[in-house]
Coordinates of C-alpha atoms and ligand atoms in Angstrom, one line a residue:
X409 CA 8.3 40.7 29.0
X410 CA 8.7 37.6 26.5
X411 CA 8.4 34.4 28.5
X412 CA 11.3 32.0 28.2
X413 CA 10.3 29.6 25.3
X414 CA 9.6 26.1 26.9
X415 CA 10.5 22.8 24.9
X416 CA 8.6 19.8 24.8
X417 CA 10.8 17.4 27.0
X418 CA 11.4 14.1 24.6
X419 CA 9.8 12.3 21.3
X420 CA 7.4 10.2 23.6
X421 CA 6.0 13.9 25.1
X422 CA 6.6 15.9 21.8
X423 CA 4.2 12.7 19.5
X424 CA 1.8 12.6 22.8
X425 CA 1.2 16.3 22.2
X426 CA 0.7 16.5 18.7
X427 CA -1.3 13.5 18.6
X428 CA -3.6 15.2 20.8
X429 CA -3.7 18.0 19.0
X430 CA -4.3 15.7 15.9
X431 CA -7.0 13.2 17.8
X432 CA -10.1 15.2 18.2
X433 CA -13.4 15.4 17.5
X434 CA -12.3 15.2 13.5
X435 CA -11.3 11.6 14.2
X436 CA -14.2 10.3 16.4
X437 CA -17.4 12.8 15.0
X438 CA -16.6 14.0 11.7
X439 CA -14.6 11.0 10.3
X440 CA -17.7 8.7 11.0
X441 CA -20.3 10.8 9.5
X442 CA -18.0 11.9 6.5
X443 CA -17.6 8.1 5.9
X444 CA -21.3 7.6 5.8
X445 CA -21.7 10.6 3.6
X446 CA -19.8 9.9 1.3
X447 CA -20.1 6.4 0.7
X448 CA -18.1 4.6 3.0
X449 CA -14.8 2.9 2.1
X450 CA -14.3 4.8 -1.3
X451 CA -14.1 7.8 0.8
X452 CA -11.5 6.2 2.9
X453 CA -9.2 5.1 0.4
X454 CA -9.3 8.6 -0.9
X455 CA -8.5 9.9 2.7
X456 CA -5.4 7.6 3.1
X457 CA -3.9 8.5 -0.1
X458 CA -4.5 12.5 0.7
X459 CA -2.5 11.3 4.0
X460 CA 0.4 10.3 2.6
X461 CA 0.5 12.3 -0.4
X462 CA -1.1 15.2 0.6
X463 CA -0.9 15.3 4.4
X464 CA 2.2 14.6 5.0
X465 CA 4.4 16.6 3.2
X466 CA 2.0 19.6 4.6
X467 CA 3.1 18.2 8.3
X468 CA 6.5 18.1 7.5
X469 CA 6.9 21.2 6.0
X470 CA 5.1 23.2 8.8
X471 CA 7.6 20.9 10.8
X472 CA 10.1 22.2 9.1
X473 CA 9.5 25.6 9.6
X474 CA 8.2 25.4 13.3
X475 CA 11.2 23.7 14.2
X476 CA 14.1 25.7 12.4
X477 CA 12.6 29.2 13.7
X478 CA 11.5 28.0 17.2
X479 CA 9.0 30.4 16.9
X480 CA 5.0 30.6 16.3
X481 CA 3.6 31.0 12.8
X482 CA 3.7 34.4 12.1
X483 CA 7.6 35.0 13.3
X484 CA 8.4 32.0 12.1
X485 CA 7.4 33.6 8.7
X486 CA 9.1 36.8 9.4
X487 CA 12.3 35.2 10.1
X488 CA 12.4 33.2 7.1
X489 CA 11.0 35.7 4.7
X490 CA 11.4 39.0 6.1
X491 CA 8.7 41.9 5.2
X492 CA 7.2 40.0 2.7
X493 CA 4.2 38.8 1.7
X494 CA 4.5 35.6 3.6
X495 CA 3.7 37.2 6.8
X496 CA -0.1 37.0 5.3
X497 CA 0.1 33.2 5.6
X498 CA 1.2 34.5 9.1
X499 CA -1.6 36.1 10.2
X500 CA -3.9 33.4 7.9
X501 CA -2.8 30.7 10.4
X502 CA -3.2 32.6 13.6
X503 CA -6.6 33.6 12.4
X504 CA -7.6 29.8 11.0
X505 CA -7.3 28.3 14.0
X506 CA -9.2 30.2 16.5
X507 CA -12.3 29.9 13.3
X508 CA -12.1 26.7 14.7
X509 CA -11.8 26.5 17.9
X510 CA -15.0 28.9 18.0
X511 CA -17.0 26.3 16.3
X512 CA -15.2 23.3 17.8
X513 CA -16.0 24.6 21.1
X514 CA -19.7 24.2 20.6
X515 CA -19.4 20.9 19.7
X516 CA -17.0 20.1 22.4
X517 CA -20.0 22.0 24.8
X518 CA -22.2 19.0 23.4
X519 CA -19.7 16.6 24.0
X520 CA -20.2 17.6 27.8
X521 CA -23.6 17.8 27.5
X522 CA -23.9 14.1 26.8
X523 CA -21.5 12.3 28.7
X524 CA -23.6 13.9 31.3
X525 CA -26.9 12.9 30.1
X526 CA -24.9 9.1 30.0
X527 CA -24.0 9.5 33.1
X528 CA -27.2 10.1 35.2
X529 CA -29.8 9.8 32.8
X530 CA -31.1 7.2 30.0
X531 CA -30.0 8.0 26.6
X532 CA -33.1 7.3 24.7
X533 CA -35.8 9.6 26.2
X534 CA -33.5 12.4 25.7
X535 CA -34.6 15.1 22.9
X536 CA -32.8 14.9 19.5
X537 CA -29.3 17.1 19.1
X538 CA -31.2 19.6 16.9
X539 CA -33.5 20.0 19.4
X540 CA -30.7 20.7 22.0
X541 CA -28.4 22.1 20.1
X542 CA -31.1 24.7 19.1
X543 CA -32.1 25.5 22.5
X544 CA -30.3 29.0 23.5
X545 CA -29.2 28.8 27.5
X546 CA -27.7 25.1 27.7
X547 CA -25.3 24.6 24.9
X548 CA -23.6 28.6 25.4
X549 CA -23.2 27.2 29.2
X550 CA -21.6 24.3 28.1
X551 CA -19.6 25.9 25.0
X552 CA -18.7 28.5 28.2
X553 CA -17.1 25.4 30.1
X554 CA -15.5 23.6 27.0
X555 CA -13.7 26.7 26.6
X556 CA -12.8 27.7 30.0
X557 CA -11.5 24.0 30.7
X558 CA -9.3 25.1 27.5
X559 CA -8.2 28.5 28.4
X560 CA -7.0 26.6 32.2
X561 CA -4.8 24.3 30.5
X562 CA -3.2 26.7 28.0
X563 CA -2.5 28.9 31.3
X564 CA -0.2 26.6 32.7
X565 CA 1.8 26.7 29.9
X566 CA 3.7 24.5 27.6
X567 CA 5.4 21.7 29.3
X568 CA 3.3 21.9 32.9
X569 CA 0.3 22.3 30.8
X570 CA -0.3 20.9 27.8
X571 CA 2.6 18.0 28.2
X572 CA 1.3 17.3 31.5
X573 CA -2.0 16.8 29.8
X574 CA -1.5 15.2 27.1
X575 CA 0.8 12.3 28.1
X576 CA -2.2 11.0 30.6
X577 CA -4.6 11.9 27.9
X578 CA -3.8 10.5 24.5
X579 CA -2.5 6.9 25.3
X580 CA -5.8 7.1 27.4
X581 CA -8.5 7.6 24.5
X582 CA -6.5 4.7 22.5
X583 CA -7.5 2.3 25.4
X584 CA -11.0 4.1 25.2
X585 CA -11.5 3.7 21.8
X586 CA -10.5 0.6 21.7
X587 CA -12.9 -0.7 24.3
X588 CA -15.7 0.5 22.2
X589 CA -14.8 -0.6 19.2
X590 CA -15.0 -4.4 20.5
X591 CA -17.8 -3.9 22.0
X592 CA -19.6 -2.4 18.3
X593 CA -18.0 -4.9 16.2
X594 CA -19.5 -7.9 18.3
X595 CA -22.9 -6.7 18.1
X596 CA -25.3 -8.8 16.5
X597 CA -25.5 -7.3 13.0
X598 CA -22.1 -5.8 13.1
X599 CA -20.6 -7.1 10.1
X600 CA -22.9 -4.9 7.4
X601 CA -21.1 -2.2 9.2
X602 CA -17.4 -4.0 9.2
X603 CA -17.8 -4.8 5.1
X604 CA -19.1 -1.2 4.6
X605 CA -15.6 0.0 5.8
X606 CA -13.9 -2.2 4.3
X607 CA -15.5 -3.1 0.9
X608 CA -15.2 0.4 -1.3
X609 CA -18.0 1.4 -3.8
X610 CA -16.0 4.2 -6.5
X611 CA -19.1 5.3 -7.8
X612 CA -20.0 7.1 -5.1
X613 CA -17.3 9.7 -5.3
X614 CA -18.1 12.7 -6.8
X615 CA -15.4 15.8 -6.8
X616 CA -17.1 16.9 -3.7
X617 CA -16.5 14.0 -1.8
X618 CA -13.1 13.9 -2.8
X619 CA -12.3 18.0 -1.8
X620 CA -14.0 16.7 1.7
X621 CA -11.5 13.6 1.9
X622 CA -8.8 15.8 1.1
X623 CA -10.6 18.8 4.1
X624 CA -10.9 15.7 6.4
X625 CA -7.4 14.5 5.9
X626 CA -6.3 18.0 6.8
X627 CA -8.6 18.3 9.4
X628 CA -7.7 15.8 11.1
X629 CA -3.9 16.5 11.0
X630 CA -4.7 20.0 12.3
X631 CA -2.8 21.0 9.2
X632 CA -2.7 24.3 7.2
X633 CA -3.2 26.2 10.5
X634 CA -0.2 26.7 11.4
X635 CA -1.0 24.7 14.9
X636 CA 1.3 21.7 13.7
X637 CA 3.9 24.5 13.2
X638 CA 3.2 25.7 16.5
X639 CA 3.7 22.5 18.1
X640 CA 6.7 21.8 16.5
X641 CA 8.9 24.8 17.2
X642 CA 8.6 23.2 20.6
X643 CA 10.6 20.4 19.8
X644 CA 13.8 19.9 20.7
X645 CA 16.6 20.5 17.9
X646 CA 18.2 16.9 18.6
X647 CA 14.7 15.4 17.8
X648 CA 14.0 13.1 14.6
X649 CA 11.7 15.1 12.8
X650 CA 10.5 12.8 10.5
X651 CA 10.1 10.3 12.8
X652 CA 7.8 12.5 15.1
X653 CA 6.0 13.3 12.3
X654 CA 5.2 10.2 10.9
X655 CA 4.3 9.5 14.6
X656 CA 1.4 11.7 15.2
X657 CA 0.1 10.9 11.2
X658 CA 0.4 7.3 11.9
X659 CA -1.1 7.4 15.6
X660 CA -4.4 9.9 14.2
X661 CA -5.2 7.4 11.2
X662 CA -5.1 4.5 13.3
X663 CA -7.4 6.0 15.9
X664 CA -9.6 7.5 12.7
X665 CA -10.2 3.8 11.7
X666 CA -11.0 2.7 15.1
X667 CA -13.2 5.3 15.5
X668 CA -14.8 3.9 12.7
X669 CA -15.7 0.4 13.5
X670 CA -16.7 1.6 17.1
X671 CA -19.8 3.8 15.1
X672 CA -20.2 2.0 12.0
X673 CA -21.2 -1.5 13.0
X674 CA -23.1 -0.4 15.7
X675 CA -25.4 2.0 13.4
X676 CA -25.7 -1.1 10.9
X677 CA -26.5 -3.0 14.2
X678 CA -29.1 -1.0 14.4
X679 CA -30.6 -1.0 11.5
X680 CA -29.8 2.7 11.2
X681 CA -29.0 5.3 8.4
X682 CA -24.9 6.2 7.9
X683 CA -25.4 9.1 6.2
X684 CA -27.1 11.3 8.9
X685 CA -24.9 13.9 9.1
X686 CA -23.4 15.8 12.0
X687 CA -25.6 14.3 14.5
X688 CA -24.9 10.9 13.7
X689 CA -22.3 10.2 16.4
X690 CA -24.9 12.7 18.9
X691 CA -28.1 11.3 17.4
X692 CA -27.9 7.6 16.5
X693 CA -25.7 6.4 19.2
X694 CA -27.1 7.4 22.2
X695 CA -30.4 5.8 20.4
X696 CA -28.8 2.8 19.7
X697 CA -27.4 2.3 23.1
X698 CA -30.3 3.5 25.0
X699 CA -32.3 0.2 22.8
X700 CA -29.5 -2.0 23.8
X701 CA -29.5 -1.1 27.2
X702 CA -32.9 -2.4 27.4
X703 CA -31.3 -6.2 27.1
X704 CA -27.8 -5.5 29.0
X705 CA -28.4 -2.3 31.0
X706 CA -25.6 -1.7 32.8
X707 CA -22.6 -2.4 29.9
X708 CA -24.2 -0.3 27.8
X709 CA -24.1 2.9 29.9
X710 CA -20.4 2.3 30.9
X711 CA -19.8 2.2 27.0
X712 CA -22.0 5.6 26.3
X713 CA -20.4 7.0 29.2
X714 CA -16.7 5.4 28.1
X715 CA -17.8 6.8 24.3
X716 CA -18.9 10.4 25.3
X717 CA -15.9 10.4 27.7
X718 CA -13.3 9.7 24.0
X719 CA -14.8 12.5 22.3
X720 CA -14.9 15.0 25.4
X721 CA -11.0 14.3 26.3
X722 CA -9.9 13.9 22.7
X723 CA -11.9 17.4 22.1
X724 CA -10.3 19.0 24.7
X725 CA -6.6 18.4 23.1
X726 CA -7.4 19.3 20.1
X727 CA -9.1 22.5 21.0
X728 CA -5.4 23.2 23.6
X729 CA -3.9 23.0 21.0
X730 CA -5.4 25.6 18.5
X731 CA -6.2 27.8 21.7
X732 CA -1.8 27.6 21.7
X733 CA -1.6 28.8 18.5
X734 CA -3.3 32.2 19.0
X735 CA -1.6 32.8 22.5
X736 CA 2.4 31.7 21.4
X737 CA 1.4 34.7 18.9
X738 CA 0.2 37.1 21.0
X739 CA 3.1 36.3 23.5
X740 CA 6.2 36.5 21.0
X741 CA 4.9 38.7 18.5
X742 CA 2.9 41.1 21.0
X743 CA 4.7 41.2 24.0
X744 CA 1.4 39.5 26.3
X745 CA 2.3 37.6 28.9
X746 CA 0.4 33.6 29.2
X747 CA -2.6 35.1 31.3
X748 CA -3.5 38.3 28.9
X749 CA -3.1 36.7 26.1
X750 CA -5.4 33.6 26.8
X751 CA -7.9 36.3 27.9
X752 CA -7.8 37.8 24.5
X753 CA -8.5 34.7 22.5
X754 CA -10.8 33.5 25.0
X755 CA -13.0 36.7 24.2
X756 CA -12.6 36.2 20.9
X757 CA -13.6 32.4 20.6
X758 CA -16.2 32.6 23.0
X759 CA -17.9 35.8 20.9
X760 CA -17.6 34.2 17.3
X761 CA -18.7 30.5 19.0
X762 CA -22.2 32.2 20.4
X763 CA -23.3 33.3 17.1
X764 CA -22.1 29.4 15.6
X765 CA -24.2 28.1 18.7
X766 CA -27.1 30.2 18.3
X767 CA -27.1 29.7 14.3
X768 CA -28.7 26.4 15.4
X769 CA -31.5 28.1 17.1
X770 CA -32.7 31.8 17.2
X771 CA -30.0 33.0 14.1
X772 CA -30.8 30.0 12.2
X773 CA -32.1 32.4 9.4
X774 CA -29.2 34.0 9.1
X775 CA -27.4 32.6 5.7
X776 CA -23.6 33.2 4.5
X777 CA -23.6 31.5 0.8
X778 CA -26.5 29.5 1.9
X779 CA -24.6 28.4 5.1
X780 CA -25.4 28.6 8.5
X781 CA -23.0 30.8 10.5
X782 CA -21.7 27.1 12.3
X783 CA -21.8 25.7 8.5
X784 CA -19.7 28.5 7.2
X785 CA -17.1 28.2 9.8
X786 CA -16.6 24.6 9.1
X787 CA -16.4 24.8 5.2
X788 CA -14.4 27.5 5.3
X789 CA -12.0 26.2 8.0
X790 CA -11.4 22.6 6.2
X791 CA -12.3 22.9 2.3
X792 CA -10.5 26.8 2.0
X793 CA -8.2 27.6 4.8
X794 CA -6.7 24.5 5.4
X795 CA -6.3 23.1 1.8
X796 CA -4.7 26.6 1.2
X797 CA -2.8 27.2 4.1
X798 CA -1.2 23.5 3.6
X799 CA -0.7 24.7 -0.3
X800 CA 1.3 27.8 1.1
X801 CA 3.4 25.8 3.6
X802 CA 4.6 23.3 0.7
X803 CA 5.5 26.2 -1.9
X804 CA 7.5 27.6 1.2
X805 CA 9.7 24.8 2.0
X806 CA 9.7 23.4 -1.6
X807 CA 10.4 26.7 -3.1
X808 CA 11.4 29.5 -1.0
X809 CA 13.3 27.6 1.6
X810 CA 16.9 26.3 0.3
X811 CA 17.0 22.5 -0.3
X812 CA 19.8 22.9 2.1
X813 CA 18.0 25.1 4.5
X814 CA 15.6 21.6 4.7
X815 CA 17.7 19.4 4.3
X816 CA 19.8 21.0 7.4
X817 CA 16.7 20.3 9.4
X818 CA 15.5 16.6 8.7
X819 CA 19.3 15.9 9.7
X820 CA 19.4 18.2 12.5
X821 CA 22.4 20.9 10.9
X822 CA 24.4 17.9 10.2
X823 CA 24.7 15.5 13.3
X824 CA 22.2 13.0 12.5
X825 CA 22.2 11.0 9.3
X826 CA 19.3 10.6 7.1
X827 CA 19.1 8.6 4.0
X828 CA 19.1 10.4 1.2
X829 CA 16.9 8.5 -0.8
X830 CA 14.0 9.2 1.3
X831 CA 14.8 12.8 1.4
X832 CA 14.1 13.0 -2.1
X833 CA 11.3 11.2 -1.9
X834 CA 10.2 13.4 0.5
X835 CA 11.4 16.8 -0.6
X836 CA 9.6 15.6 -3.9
X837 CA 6.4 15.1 -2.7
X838 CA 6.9 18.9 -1.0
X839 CA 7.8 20.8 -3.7
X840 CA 5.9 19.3 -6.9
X841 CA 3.3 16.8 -5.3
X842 CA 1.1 18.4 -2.1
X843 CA 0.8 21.7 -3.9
X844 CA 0.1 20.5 -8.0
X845 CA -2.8 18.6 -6.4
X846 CA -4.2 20.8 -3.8
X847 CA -4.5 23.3 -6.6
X848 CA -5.8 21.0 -9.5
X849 CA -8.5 19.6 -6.6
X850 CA -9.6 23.2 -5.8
X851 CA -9.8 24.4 -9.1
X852 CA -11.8 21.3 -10.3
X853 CA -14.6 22.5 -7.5
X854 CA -14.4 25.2 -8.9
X855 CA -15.6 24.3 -12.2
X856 CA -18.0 21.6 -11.1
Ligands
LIG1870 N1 -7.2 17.8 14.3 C1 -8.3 18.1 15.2 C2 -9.3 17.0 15.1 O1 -9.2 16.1 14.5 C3 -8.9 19.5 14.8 C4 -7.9 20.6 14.7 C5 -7.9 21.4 13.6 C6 -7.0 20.8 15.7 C7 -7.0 22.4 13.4 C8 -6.1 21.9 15.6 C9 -6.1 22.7 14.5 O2 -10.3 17.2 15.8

């Protein structure tokens, strides 16, 4: 038996949810050490123009599509383009997203891992994250928890789940991240930190970092997936769509920058490298606030504990949210109910995230194009599947879906009005924009 399809009850709800699901640990651990990668804010200018330019009409269009079909990706395809090819970029975004979520659960398991440690322990005398991550036992029982803490919100479904969740959740990591972000910008040292944000330096950009601010920008967004889509076919049909949109886009870049000035001035602070990589958030900030809390002991736990706490909560949306995509599948398309089908993908995530979580440790030998298995997942998920998922979703809506059919939608079949102006704007940027440059960018990576 198909469930009845539940709607998300208003635009506060409906931008809480997808915010969420946008807000994660793209925001708050890859952002920061992307930034410091790539050298600092060259990479993000290039990562708010893919925003607007880029991300955007990507989010609209799988807005478009999630909304006018009410239906998850794969039937939303089906109804739009019957037996077709399309149905590929179907099954490409239920597959994408549970990539992720297998990977993303490890680090979410890490994410546990150290707001405990910041709870009862000191920071600073605890081993590196290689050195934990590598170990075999702890980080599968905490990847086994992320998950399960997951799989329990998914269960209870769409508005007494992951509303219910959300709402408390995502206006809660703003007041989070905000905390510690005063707290790292007032440090004695801070401002290399605040003018390496701000101050951009072009020659640092090569066509890789410019692929990765265009993956980030994606990532972040949770677009190309199809979980955007997902999200959005739960919104009710008297909802602004743009405005929603431009909602959750505006509400993720915000708390990307913030997340940024509560790492970067602290690491400069410290005297610290930016560029370390995955572990910087894991590695140098526990460090840094284990030496602090040598001079002010007790602040600087709350803030590792109020730090660990962001990237745990905003983790745990994210992943709902991918875990949704899978399961709204399996229920419409496959005839599950909620319980079997979270069981399903539960297997499956849990399965593909043990080998990412071990490829740290004992299958660290084991290579794909040079990659770890947890390396793979992640360059496959943000510089291939999402850049080209995001590609397919514009050439839909730009070029297989009427201009009426879309049009129809942004002014909900005719009973709101919408300025026409900014729909060509808009429909522009859909149907010649997003998908010229998401193929020139791949195919100059290509060649370099
Ligand atoms: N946007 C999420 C983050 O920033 C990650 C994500 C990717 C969520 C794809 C859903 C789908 O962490």
């Amino acid at each position: 038996m198909m469930e009845n399809r539940e709607n998300f009850k208003n635009r506060f709800t409906a931008v809480m949810a997808m915010a969420g699901s946008a807000i994660g640990l793209g925001n708050i651990w890859r952002f920061p050490y992307m930034v410091g990668q790539n050298g600092g804010a060259a990479f993000i200018v290039v990562y708010l123009l893919s925003a607007v330019f880029l991300s955007l009409p990507i989010f609209l269009s799988e807005a478009i599509i999630g909304r006018s079909t009410q239906k998850s990706t794969f039937g939303a395809m089906e109804q739009l383009a019957p037996s077709s090819a399309w149905k590929w970029l179907g099954l490409l975004t239920v597959a994408s997203p549970l990539i992720i979520l297998s990977y993303y659960s490890v680090v979410g398991g890490w994410s546990i891992e150290y707001l405990l440690k910041s709870l009862f322990f000191r920071l600073d005398a605890y081993p590196s994250l290689s050195e934990l991550s590598s170990s075999s036992v702890t980080p599968l029982f905490f990847h086994t928890a992320f998950l399960l803490t997951c799989a329990l919100v998914v269960k209870g479904g769409v508005s007494k789940g992951i509303e219910k969740f959300s709402k408390i959740t995502t206006p809660l990591l703003f007041v989070l991240i905000l905390v510690v972000a005063a707290y790292s910008v007032t440090l004695p040292g801070a401002s290399e930190g605040v003018r390496y944000l701000l101050k951009p330096d072009f020659s640092k950009l090569t066509p890789e970092a410019i692929m990765s601010a265009m993956g980030q920008s994606f990532f972040s967004l949770s677009l190309g997936v199809g979980t955007m889509l997902t999200y959005a076919s739960y919104v009710s049909k008297e909802e602004n769509l743009l405005r929603t949109s431009l909602g959750t886009s505006i509400f993720d870049l915000v708390f990307a920058i913030l997340a940024g000035f509560a790492i970067m001035p602290a690491v400069f602070a410290a005297g610290m490298e930016p560029g370390a990589g995955p572990g910087l958030i894991f590695d140098t900030l526990p460090f840094i606030f284990g030496k602090m809390g040598e001079s002010i002991p007790r602040l600087t736990e709350l803030i590792a504990m109020l730090f660990f706490l962001t990237v745990l909560v905003s983790a745990l949306t994210s992943a709902i949210s991918m875990m949704e995509t899978g399961v709204a599948y399996l229920i419409e398309e496959k005839g599950f109910n909620r319980d079997k089908a979270m069981v399903v993908i539960f297997a499956g995530c849990w399965t593909l995230g043990l080998l990412c979580s071990l490829s740290f440790g004992s299958l660290s030998g084991v290579k794909l194009m040079g990659m770890t298995i947890f390396g793979f997942c992640d360059s496959l998920a943000s510089n291939i599947l999402m850049p080209l998922g995001g590609m397919l979703f514009t050439i839909f809506v730009g070029w297989k879906m009427s201009r009426s059919q879309v049009y129809e939608e942004f002014t909900n079949s005719g009973t709101r009005s919408f300025n026409k102006a900014v729909f060509k704007i808009v429909y522009f940027l859909i149907r010649y924009v997003a998908p010229a440059v998401i193929l020139l960018i791949f195919i100059s990576n290509l060649v370099y």
